[in-house]
PDB file of C-alpha atoms in Angstrom:
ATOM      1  CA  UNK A   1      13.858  97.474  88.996  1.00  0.00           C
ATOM      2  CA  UNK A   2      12.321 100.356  87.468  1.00  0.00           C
ATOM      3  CA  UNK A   3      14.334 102.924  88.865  1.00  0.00           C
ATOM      4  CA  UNK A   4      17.485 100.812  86.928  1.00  0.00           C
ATOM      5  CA  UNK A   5      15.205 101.189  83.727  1.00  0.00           C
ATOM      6  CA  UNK A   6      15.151 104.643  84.378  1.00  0.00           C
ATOM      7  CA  UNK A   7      19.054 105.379  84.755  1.00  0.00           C
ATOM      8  CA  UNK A   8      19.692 103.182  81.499  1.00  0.00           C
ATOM      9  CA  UNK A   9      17.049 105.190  79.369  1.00  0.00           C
ATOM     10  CA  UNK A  10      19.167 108.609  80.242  1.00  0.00           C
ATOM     11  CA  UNK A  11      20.190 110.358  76.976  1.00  0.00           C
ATOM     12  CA  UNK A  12      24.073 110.685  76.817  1.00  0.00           C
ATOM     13  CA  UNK A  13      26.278 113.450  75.778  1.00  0.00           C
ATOM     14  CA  UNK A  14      28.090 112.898  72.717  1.00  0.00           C
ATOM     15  CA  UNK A  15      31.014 115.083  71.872  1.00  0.00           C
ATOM     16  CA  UNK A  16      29.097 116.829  69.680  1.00  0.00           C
ATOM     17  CA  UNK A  17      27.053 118.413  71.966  1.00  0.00           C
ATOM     18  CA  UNK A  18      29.823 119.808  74.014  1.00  0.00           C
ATOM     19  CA  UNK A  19      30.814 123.007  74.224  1.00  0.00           C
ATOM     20  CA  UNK A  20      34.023 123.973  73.105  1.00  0.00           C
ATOM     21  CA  UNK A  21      35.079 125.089  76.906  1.00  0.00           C
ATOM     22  CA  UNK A  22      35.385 121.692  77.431  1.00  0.00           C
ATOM     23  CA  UNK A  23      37.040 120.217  74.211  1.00  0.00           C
ATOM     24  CA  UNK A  24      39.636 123.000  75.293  1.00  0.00           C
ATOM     25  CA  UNK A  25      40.425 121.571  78.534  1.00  0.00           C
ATOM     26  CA  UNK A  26      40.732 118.078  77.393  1.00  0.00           C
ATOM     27  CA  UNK A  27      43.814 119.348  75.844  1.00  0.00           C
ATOM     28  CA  UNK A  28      44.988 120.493  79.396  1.00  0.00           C
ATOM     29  CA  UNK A  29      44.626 117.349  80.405  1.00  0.00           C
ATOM     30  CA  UNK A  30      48.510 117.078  78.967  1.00  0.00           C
ATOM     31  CA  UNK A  31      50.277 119.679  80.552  1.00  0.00           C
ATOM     32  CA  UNK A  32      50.677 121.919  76.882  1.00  0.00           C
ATOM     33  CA  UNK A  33      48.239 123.797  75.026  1.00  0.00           C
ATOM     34  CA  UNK A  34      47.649 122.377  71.390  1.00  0.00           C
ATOM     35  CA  UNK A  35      48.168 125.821  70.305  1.00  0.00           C
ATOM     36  CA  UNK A  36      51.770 125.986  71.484  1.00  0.00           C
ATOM     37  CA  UNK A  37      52.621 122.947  70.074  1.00  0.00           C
ATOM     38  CA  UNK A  38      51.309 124.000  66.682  1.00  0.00           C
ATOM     39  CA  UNK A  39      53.289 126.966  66.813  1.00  0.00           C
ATOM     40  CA  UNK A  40      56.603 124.971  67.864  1.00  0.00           C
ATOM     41  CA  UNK A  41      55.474 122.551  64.865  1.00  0.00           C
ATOM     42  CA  UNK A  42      55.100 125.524  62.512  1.00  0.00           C
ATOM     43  CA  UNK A  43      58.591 127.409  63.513  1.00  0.00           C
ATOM     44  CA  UNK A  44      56.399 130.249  64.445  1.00  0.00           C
ATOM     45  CA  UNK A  45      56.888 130.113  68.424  1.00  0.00           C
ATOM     46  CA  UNK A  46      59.160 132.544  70.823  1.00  0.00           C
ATOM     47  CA  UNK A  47      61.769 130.238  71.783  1.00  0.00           C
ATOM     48  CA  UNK A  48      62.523 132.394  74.689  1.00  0.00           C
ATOM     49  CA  UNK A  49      58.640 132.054  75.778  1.00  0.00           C
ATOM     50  CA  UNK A  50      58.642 127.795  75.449  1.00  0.00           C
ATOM     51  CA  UNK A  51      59.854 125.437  78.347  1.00  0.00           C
ATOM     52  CA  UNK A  52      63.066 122.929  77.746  1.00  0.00           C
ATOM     53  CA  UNK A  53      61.066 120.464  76.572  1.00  0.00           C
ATOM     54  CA  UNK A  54      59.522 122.969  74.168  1.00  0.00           C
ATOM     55  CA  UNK A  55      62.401 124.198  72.725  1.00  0.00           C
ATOM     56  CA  UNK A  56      64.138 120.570  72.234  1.00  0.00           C
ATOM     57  CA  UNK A  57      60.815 119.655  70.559  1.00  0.00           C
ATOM     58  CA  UNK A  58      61.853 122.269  68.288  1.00  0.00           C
ATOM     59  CA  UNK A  59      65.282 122.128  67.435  1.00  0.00           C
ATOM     60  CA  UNK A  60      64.169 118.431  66.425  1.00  0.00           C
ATOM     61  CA  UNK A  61      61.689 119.742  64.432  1.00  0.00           C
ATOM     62  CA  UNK A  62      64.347 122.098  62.447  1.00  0.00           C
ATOM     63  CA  UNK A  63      67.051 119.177  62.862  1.00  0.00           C
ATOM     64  CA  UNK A  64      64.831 117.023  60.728  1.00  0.00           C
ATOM     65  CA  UNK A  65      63.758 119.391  58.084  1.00  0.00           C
ATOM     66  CA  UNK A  66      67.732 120.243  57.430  1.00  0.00           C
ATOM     67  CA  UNK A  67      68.425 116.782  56.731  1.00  0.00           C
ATOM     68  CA  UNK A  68      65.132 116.210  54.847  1.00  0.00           C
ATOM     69  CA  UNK A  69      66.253 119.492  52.847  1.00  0.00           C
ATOM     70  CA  UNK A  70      69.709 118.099  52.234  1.00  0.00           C
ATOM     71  CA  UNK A  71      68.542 114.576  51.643  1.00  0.00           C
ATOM     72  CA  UNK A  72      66.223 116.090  48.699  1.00  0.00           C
ATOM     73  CA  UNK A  73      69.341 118.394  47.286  1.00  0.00           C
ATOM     74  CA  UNK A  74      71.810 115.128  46.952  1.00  0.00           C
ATOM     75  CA  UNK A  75      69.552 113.329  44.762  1.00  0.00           C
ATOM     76  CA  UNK A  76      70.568 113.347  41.249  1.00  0.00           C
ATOM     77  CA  UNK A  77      67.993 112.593  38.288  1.00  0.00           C
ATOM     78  CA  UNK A  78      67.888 111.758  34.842  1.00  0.00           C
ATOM     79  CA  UNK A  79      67.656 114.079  31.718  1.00  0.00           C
ATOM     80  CA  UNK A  80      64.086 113.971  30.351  1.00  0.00           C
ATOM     81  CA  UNK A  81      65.120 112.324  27.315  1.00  0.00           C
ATOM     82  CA  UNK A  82      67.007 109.185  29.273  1.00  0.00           C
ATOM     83  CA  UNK A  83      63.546 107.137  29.995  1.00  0.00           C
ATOM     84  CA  UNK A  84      62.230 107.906  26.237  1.00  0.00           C
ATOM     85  CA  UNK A  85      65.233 106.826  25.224  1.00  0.00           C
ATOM     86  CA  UNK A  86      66.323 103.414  26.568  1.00  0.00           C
ATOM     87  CA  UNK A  87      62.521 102.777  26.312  1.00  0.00           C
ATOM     88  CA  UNK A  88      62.564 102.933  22.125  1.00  0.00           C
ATOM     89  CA  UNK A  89      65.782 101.160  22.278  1.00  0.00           C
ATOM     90  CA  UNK A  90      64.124  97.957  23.526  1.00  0.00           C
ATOM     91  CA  UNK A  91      61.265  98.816  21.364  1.00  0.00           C
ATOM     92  CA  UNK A  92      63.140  99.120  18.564  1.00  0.00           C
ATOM     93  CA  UNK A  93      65.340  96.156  18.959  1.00  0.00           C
ATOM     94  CA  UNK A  94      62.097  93.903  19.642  1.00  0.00           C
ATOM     95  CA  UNK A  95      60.792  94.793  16.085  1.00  0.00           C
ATOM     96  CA  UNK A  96      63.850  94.980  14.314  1.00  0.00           C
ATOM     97  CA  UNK A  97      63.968  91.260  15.156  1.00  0.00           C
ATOM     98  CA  UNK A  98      60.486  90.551  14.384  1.00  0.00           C
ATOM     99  CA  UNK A  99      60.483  92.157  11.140  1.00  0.00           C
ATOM    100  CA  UNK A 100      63.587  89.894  10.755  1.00  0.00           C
ATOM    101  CA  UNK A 101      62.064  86.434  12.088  1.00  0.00           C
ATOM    102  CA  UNK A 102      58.857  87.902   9.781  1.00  0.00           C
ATOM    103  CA  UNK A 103      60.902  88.344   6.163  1.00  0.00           C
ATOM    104  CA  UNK A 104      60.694  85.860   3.503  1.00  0.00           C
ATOM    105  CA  UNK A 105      64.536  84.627   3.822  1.00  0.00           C
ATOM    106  CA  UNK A 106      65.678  87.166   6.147  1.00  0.00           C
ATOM    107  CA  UNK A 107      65.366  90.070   3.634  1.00  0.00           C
ATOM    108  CA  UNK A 108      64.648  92.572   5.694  1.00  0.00           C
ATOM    109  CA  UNK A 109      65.799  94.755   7.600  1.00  0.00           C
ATOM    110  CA  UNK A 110      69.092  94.957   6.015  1.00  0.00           C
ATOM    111  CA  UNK A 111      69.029  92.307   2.892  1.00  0.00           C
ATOM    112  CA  UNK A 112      72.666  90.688   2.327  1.00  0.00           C
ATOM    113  CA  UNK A 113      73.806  90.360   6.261  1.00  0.00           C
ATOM    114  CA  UNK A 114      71.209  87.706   6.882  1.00  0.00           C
ATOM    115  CA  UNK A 115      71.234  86.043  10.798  1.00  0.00           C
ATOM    116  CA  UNK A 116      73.666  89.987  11.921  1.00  0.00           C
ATOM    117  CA  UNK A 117      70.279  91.529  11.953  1.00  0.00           C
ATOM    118  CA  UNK A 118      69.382  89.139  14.959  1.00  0.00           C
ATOM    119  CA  UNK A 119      72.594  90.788  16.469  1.00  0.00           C
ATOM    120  CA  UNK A 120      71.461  94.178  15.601  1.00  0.00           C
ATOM    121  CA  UNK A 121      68.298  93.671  16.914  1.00  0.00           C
ATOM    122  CA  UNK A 122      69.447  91.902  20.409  1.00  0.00           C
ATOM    123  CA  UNK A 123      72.578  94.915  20.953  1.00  0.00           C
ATOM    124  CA  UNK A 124      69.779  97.587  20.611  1.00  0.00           C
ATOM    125  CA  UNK A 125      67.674  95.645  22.879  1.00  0.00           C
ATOM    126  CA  UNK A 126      70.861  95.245  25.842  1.00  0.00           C
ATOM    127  CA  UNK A 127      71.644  98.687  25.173  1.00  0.00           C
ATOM    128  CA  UNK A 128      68.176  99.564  26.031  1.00  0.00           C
ATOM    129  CA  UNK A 129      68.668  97.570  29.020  1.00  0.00           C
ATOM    130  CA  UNK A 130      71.646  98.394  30.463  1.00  0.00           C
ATOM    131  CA  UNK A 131      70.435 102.072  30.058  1.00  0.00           C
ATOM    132  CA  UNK A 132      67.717 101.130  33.072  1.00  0.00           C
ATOM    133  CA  UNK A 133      70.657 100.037  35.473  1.00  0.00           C
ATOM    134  CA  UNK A 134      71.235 103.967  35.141  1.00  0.00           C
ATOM    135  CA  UNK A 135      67.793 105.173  35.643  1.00  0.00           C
ATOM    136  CA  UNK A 136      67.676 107.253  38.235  1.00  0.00           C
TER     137      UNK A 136
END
């Protein structure tokens, strides 16, 4: 029993404590050096120098970052001002029919065209609106 006591109370290596001769070959383990792939990752490899599966690892790689490229190029966005914009439309439309609902009679905003400022205030507010279906 005491000799099983004494193989469980044996300090074990973490993989802190080994040296880096060893970390290196766990990456050998795989067949490819983590520095080659890197390099293939990074465009910066010979092609010439890499094995088939090498170089089709890295015409993927460039394959990808094309369309990625491309995918980024056909995107269209808004003017700066387009978000400000539809944003004080709604804004403006939600107090203009406040200030309406909020008159004594209906006075304000524009006095004489009484329950039209409720249409006023509702067209700036779909106008605002229909302005996000374009947000890009």
């Amino acid at each position: 029993m005491e000799t099983t006591q004494m193989a469980d109370e044996k300090p074990r290596e973490t993989t802190d404590q080994q040296d880096p001769k060893s970390q290196k070959d766990t990456s050998e383990d795989y067949g490819v050096d983590m520095e080659k792939v890197e390099a293939v990752l990074n465009a910066t490899a010979d092609k010439a120098a890499l094995t088939p599966q090498m170089q089709r690892m890295m015409a993927r790689q460039e394959e990808n970052t094309k369309r990625v490229e491309e995918s980024i190029k056909g995107t269209k966005s808004n003017p700066r001002w387009f978000v400000p914009l539809f944003c004080a439309l709604m804004i403006i439309g939600l107090i203009w029919c406040v200030v309406y609902y909020l008159s004594p009679g209906g006075a304000w905003p524009i006095p004489n065209i009484g329950a039209w400022n409720l249409a006023i205030g509702f067209a700036l507010i779909m106008i605002g609106f229909l302005m996000t279906m374009g947000w890009r």
